mmCIF file of C-alpha atoms and ligand atoms in Angstrom:
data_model
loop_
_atom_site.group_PDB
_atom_site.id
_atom_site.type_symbol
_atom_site.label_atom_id
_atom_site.label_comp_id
_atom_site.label_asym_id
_atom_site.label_seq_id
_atom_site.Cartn_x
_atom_site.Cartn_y
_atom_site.Cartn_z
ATOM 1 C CA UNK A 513 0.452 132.068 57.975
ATOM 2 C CA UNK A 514 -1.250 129.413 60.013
ATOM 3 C CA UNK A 515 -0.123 125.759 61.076
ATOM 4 C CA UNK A 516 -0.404 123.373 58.275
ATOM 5 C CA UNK A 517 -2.387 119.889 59.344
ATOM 6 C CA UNK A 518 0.085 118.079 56.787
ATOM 7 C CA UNK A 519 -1.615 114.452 57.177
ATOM 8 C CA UNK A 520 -4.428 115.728 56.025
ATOM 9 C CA UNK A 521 -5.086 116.237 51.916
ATOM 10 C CA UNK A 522 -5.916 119.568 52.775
ATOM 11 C CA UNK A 523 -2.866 120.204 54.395
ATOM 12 C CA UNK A 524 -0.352 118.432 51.776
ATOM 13 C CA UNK A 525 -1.672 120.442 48.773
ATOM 14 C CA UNK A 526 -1.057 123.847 51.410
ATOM 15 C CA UNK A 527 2.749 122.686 51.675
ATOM 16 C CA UNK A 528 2.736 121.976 47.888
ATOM 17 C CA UNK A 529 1.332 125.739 47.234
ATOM 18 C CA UNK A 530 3.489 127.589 49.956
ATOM 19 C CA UNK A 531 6.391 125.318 48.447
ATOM 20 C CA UNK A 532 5.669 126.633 44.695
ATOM 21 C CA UNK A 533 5.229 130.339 45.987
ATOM 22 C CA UNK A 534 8.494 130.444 47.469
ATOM 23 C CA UNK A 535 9.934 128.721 44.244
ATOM 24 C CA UNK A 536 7.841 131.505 42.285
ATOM 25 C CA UNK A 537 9.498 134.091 44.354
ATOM 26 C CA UNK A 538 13.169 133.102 43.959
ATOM 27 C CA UNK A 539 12.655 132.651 40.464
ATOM 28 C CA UNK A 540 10.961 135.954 40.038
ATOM 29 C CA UNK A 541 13.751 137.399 42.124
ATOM 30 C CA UNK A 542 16.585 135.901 39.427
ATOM 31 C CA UNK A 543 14.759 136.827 36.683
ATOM 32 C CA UNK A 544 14.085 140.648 37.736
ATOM 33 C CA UNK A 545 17.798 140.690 39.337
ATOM 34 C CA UNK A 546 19.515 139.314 36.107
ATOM 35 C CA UNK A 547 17.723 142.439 34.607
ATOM 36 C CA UNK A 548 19.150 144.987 36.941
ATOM 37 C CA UNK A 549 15.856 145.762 38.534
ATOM 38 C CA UNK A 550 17.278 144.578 42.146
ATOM 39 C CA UNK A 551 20.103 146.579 43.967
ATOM 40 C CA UNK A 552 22.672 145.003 45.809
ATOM 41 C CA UNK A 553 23.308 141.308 46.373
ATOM 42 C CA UNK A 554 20.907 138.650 46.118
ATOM 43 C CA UNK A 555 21.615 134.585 47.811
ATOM 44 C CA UNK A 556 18.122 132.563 46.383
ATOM 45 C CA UNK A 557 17.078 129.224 48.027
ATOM 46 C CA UNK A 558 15.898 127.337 45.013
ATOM 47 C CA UNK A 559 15.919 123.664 46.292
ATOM 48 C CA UNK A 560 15.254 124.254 49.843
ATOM 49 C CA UNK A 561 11.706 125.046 49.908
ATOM 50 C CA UNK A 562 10.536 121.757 51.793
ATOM 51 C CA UNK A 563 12.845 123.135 54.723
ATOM 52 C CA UNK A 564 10.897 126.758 54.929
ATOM 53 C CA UNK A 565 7.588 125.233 54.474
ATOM 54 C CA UNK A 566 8.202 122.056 56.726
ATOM 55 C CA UNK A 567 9.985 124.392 59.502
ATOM 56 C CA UNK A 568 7.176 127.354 59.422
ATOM 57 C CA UNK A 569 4.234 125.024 58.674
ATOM 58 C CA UNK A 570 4.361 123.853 62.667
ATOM 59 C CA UNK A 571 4.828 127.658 63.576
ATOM 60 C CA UNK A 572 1.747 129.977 64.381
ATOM 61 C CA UNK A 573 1.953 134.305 63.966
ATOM 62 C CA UNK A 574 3.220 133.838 67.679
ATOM 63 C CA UNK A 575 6.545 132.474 67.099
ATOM 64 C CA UNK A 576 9.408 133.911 66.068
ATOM 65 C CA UNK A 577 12.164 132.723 63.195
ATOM 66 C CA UNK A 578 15.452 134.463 62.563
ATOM 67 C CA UNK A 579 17.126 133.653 59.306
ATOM 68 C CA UNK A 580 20.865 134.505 57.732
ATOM 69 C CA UNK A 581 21.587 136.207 53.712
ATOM 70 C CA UNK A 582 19.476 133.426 52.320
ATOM 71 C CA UNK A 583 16.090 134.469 53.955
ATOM 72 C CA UNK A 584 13.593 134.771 51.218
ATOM 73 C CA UNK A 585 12.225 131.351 51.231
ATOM 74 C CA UNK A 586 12.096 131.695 55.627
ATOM 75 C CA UNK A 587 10.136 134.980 55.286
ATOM 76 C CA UNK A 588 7.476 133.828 52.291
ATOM 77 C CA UNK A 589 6.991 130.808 54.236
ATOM 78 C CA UNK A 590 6.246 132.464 57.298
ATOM 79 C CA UNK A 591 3.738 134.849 55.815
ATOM 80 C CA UNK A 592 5.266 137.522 54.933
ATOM 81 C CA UNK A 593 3.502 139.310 52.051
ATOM 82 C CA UNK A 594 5.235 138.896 48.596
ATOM 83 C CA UNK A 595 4.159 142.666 47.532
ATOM 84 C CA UNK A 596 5.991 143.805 50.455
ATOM 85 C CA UNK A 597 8.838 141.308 50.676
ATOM 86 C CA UNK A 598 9.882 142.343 47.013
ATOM 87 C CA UNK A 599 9.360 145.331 47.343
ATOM 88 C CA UNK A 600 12.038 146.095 50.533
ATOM 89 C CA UNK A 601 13.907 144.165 47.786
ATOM 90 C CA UNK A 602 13.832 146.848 45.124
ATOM 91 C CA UNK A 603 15.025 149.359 47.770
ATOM 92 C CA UNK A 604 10.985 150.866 47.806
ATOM 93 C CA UNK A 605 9.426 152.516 50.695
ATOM 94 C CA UNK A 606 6.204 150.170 50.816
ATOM 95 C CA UNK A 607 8.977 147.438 51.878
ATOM 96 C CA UNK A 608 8.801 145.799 55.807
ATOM 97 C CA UNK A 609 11.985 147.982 56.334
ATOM 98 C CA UNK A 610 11.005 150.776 54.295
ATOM 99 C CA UNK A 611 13.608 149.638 51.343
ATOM 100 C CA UNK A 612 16.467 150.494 53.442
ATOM 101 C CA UNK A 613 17.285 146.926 54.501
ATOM 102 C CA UNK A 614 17.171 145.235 51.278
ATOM 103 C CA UNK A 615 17.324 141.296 50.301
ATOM 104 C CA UNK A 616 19.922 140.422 53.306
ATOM 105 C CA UNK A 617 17.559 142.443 56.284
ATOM 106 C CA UNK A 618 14.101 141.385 55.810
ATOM 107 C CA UNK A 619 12.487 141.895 58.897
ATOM 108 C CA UNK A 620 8.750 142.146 60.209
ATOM 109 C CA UNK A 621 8.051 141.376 63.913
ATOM 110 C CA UNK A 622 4.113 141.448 62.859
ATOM 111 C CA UNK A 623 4.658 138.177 61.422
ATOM 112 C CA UNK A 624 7.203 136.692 63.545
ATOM 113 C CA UNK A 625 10.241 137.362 61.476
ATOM 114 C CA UNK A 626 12.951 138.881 63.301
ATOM 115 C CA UNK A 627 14.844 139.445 60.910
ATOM 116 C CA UNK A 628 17.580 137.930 57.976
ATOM 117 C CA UNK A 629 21.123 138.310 59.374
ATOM 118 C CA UNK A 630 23.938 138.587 56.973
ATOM 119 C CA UNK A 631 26.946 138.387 59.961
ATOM 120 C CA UNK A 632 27.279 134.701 59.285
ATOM 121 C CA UNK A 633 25.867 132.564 62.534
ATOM 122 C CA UNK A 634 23.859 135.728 64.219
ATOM 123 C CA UNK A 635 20.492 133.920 63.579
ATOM 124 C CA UNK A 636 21.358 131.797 66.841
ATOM 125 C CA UNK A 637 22.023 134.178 69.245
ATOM 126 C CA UNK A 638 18.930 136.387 68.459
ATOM 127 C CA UNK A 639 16.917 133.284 68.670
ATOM 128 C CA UNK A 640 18.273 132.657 72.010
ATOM 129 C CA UNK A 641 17.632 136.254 73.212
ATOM 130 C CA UNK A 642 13.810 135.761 72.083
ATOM 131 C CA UNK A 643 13.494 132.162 73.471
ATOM 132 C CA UNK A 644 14.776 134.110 76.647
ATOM 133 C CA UNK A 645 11.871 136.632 76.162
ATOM 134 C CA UNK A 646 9.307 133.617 76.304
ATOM 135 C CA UNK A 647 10.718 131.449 79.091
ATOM 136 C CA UNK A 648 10.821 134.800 81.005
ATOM 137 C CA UNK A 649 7.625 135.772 80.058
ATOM 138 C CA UNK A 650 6.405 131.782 80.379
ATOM 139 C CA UNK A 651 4.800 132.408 76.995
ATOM 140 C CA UNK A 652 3.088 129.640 74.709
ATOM 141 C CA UNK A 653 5.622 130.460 71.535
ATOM 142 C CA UNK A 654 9.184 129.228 70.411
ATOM 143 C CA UNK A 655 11.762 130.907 68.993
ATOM 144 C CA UNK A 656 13.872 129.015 65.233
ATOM 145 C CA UNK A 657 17.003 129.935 64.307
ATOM 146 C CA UNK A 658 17.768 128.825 60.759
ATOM 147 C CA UNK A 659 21.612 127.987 60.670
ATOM 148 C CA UNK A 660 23.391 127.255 57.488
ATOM 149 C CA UNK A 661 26.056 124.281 57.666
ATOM 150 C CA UNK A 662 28.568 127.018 57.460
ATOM 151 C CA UNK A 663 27.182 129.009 60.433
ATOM 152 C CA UNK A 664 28.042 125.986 62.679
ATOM 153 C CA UNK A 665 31.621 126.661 62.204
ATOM 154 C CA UNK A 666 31.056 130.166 64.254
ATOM 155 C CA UNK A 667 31.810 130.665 67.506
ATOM 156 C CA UNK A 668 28.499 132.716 68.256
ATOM 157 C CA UNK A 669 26.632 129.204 67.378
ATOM 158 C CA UNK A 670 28.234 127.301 69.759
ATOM 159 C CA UNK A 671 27.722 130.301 72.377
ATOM 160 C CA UNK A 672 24.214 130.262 71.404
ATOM 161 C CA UNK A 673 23.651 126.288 72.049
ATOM 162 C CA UNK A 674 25.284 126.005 75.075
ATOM 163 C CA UNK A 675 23.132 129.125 76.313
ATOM 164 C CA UNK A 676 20.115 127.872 74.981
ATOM 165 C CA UNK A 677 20.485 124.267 76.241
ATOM 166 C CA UNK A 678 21.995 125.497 79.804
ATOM 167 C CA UNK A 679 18.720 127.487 80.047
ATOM 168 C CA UNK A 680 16.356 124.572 78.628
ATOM 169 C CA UNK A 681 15.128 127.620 76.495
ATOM 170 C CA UNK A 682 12.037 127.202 73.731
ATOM 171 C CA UNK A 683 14.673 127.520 71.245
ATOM 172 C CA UNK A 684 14.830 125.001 67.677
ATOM 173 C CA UNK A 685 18.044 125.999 65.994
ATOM 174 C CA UNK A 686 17.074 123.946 62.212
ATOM 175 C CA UNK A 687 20.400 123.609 60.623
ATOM 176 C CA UNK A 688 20.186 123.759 56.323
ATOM 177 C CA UNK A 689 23.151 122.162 55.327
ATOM 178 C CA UNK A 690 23.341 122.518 51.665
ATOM 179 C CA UNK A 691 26.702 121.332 51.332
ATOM 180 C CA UNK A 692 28.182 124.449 50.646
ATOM 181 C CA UNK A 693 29.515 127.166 52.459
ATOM 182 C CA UNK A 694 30.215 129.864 49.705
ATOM 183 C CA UNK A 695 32.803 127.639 47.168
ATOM 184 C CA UNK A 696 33.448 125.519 50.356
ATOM 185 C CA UNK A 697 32.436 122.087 50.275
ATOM 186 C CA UNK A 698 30.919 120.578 53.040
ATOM 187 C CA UNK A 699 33.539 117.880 53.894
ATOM 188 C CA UNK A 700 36.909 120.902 53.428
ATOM 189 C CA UNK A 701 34.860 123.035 56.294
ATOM 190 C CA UNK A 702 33.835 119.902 58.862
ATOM 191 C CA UNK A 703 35.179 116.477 59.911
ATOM 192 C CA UNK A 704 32.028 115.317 60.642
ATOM 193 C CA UNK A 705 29.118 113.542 58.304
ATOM 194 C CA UNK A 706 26.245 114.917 60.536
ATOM 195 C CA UNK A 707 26.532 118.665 62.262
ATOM 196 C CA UNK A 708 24.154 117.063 64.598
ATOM 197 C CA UNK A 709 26.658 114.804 65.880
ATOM 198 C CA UNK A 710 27.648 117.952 67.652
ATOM 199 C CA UNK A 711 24.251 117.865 69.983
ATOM 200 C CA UNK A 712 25.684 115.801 72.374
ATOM 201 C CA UNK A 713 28.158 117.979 73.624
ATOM 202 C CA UNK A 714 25.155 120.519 74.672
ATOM 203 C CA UNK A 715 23.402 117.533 76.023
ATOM 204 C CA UNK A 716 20.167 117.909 73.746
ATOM 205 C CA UNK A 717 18.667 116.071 71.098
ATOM 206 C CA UNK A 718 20.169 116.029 67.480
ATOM 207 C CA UNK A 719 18.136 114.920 64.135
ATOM 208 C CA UNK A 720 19.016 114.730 60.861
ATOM 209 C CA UNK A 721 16.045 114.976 58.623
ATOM 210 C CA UNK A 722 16.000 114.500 54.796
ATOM 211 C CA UNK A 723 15.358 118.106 54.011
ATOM 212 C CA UNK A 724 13.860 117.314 50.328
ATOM 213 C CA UNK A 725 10.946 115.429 52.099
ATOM 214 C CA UNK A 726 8.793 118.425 53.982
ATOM 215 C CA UNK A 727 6.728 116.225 55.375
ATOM 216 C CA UNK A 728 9.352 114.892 57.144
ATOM 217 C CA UNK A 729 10.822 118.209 57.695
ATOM 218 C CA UNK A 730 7.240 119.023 59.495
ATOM 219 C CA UNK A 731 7.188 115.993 61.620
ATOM 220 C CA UNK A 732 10.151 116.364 62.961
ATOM 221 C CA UNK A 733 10.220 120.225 63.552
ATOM 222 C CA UNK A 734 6.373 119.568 65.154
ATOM 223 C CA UNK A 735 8.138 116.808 67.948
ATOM 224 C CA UNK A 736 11.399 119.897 68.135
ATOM 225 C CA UNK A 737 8.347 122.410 68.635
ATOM 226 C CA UNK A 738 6.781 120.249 71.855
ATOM 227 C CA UNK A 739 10.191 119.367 73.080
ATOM 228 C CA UNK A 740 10.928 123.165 73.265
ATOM 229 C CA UNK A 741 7.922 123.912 75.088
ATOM 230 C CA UNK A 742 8.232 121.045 77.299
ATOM 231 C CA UNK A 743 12.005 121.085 78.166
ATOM 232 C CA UNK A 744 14.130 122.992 75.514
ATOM 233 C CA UNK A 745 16.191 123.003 72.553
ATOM 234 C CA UNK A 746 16.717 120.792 70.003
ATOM 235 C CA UNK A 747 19.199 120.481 66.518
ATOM 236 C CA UNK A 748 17.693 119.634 63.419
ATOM 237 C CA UNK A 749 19.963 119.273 60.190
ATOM 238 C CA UNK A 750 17.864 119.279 57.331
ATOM 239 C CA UNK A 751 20.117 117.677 54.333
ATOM 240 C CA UNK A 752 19.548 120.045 51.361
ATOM 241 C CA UNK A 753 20.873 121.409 48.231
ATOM 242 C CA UNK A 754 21.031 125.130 46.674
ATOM 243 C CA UNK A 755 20.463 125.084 42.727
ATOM 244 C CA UNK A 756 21.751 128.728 42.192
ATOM 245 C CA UNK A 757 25.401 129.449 43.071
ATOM 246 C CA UNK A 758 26.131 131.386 46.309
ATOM 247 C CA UNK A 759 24.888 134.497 45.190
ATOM 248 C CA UNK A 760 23.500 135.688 41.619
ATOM 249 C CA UNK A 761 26.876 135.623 39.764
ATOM 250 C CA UNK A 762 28.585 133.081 41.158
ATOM 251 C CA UNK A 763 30.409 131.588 38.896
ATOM 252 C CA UNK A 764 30.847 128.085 40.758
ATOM 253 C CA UNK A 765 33.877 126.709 39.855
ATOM 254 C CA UNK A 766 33.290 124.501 42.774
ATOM 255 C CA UNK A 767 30.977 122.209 41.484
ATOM 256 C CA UNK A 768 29.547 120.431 38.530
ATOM 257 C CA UNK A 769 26.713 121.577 36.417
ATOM 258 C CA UNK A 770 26.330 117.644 36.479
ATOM 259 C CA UNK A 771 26.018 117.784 40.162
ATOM 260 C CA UNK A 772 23.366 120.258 40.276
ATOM 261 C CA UNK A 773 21.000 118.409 37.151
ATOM 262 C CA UNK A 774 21.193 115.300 39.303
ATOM 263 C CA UNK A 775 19.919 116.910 42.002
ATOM 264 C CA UNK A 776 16.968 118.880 39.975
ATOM 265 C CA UNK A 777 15.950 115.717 38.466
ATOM 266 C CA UNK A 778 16.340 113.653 41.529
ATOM 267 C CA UNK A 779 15.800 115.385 44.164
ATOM 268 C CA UNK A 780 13.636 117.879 43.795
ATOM 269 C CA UNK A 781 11.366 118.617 46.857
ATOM 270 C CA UNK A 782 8.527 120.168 44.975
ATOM 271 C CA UNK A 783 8.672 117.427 41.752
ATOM 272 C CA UNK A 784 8.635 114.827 43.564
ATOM 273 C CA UNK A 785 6.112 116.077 46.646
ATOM 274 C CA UNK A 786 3.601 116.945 42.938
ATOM 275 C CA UNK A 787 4.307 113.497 41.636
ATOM 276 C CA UNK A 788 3.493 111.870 45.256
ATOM 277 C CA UNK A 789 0.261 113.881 45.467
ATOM 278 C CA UNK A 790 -1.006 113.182 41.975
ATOM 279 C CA UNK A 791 -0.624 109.278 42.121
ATOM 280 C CA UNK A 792 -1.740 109.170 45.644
ATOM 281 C CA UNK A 793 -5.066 111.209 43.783
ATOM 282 C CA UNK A 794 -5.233 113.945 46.376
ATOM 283 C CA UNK A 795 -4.260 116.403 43.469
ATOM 284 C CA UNK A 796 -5.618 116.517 40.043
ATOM 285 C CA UNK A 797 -3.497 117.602 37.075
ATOM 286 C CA UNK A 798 -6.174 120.559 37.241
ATOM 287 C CA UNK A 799 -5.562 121.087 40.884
ATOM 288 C CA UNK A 800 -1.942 121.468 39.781
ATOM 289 C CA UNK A 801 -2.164 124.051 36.955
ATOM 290 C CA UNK A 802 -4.417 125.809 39.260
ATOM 291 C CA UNK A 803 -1.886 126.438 42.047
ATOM 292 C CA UNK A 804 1.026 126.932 39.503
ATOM 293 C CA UNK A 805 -1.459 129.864 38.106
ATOM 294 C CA UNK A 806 -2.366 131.132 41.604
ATOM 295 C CA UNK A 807 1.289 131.724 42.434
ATOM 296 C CA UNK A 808 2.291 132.906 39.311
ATOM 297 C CA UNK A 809 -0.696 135.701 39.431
ATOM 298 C CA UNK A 810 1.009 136.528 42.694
ATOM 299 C CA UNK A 811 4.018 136.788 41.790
ATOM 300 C CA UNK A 812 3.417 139.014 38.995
ATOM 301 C CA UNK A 813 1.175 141.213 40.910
ATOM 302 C CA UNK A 814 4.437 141.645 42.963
ATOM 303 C CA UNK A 815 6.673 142.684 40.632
ATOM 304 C CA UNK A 816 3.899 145.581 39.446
ATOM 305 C CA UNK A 817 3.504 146.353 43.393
ATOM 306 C CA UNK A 818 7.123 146.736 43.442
ATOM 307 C CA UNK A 819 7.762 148.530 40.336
ATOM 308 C CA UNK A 820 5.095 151.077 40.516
ATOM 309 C CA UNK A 821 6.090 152.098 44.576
ATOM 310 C CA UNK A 822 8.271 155.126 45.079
ATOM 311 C CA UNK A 823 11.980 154.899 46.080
ATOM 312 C CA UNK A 824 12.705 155.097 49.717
ATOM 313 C CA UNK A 825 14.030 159.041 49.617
ATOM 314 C CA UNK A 826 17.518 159.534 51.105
ATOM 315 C CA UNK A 827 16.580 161.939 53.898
ATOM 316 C CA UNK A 828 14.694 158.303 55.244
ATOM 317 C CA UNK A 829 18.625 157.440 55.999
ATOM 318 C CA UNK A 830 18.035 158.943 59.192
ATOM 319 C CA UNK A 831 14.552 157.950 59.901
ATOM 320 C CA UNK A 832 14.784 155.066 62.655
ATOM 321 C CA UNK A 833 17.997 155.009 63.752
ATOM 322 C CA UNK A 834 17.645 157.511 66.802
ATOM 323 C CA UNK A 835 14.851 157.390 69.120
ATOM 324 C CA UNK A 836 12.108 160.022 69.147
ATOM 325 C CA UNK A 837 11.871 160.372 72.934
ATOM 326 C CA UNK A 838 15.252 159.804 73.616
ATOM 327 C CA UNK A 839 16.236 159.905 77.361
ATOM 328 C CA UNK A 840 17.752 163.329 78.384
ATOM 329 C CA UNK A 841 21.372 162.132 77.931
ATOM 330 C CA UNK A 842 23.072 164.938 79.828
ATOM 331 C CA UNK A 843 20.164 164.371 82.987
ATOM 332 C CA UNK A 844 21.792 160.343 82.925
ATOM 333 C CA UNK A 845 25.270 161.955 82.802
ATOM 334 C CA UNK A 846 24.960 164.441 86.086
ATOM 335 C CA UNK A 847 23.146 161.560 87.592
ATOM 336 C CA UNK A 848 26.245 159.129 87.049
ATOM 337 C CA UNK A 849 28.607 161.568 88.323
ATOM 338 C CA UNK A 850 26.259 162.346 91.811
ATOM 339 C CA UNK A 851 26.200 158.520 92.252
ATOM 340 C CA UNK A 852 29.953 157.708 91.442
ATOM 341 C CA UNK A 853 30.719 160.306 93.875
ATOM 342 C CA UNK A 854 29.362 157.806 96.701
ATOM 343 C CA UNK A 855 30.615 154.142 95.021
ATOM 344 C CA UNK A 856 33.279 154.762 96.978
ATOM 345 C CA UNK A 857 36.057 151.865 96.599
ATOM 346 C CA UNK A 858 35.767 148.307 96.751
HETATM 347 C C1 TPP B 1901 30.795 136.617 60.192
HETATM 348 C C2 TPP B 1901 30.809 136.468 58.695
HETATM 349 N N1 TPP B 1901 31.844 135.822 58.106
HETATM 350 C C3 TPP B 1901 31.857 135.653 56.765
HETATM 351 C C4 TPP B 1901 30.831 136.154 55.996
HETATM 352 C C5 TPP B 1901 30.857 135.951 54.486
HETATM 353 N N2 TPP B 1901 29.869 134.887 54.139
HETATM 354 C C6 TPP B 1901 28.629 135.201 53.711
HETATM 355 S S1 TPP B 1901 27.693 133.818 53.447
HETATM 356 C C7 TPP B 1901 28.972 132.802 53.874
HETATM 357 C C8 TPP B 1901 28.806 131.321 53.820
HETATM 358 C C9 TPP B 1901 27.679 130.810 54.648
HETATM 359 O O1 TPP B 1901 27.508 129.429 54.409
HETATM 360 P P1 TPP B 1901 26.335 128.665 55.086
HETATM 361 O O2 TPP B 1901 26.266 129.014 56.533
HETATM 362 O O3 TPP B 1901 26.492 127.224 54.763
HETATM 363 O O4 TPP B 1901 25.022 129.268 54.405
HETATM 364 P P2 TPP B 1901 24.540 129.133 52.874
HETATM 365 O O5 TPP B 1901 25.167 130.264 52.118
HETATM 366 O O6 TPP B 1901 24.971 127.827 52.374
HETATM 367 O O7 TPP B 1901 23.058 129.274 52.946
HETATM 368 C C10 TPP B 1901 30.098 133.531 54.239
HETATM 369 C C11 TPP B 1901 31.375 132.931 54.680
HETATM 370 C C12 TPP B 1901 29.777 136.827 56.651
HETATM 371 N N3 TPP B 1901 28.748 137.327 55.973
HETATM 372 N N4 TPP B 1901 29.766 136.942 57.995
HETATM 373 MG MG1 MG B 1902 25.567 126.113 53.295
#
């Protein structure tokens, strides 16, 4: 997808649809998963949208995001197509990874998605790696690591900061913290109010954004975006909230159904970004219906993309994994051993 212009009216009602088609998705996901139509495991971002669309709105084709188990909203936003994105979902072989990745590996480098990591925290290093590629390369594009609140509790994150700051690499690591890691709240897991807080120990800029607002979630990834092209990396931590429970089944004991109504009716990004537009007149209640309709017509053309595709086969297992032209491995071999003949000792 291309850069949204979001102080333009133009621009807001783009957020608003990208925003409902990544709430169409997730729900579409839940409802087809609850139905046993979805292998595996599925973790849904209902409630984050204006962090996807406010990150990936400032983003062009060119740069890269890397994302963790809850990557569906990251990858819609993006651009990735829904037919295909549900479909590597339902296991099919018109999926970006053929249906042998599934919800938790979503990957397409067409569209600057490297890929959903489920090893909790790996979405930092591999941005690092590709913000490496560009300052190597002096490219134009920037690499974003989404990092949940959990994540920052790895020791691969902290590797990965202190890399990508050292460097000065064109690197945003955008930190969701939806107070939850799995059934751990925020405050059992850190003894900090702000992750960003943490910023200052890699010497680089820390902001904490209100991750319900995505226009504020755009400005300040657009300033994050120049300051990685000018100098290097920056934290964001985007204050969020999940509405489904860690994964499809959760049964949350950790939490009130009271906490998560308050936070539907109060807090809703996409609610209250509608209500802003519609008294501010830049959408009509027709404008409205017609972008709920657009994405719902989407959606459902999805699910029939999905359905109707063929299963990946099992001999696919091994398609990928080895190298066509693979270097003659016993040629490398006989060349080690002539060469360690004359290392000699040191
Ligand atoms: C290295 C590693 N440790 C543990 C897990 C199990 N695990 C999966 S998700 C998760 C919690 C992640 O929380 P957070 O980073 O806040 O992301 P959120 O689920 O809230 O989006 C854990 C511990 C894992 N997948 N990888
Ligand atoms: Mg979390």
């Amino acid at each position: 997808m291309t850069e949204i212009d979001i102080h333009t009216d133009d621009g807001k009602i783009e957020a608003l649809r990208r925003m409902l088609l990544v709430r169409e998705f997730e729900d579409t996901v839940q409802d087809r998963f609850a139905d046993g139509e979805i292998p595996g495991f599925v973790h849904l971002s209902q409630g984050q949208e204006a962090v996807a669309v406010g990150v990936c709105g400032t983003l062009t084709v060119d740069d890269y995001i890397t994302s963790t188990h809850r990557a569906h909203g990251h990858s819609i936003a993006k651009g990735l197509d829904p037919d295909r994105a549900l479909a590597e979902l339902y296991a099919k072989e018109t999926g970006y990874c053929d249906g042998k990745g599934g919800s938790m590996h979503v990957a397409s480098l067409d569209e600057g998605m490297l890929g959903a990591q489920p090893i909790v925290g790996a979405s930092a290093p591999l941005a690092v790696g590709a913000g490496l590629t560009a300052q190597y390369e002096d490219a134009d594009w920037i690499a974003v690591a989404f990092v949940g609140d959990g994540a920052t509790a790895a020791g691969q994150v902290h590797e990965a900061f202190n890399l990508a700051a050292t460097w000065g690499l064109p690197v945003v690591f955008v930190i969701e913290n939806n107070r939850y890691s799995e059934g751990m709240r925020f405050d059992e897991q850190h003894n900090v109010d702000d992750l960003v807080d943490m910023a200052a120990s890699y010497g680089v800029p820390g902001e904490v954004v209100d991750g319900q607002d995505v226009e504020a979630v755009h400005d300040e990834m657009a300033e994050a975006k120049e300051r990685a092209l000018d100098d290097g990396p920056t934290l964001i931590e985007a204050k969020t909230y999940r509405y489904r429970g860690h994964f499809e089944g959760d049964p949350q004991p950790y939490r009130t159904e009271e906490e998560v109504e308050e936070w539907k009716e109060n807090r809703d990004p996409i609610r209250n970004y509608t209500e802003e537009l519609l008294e501010e007149e830049i959408l009509s209640e027709a404008d409205h219906e017609a972008l709920r309709s657009e994405v719902e017509a989407v959606m459902e053309e999805a699910v029939t993309f999905a359905r109707e595709s063929e299963e990946a086969p099992p001999s696919a297992a091994y398609d990928d994994v080895f190298v066509e032209d693979a270097p003659d491995v016993e040629a490398h071999r006989s060349r080690l051993a002539r060469e360690e003949s004359s290392w000699g000792t040191y």
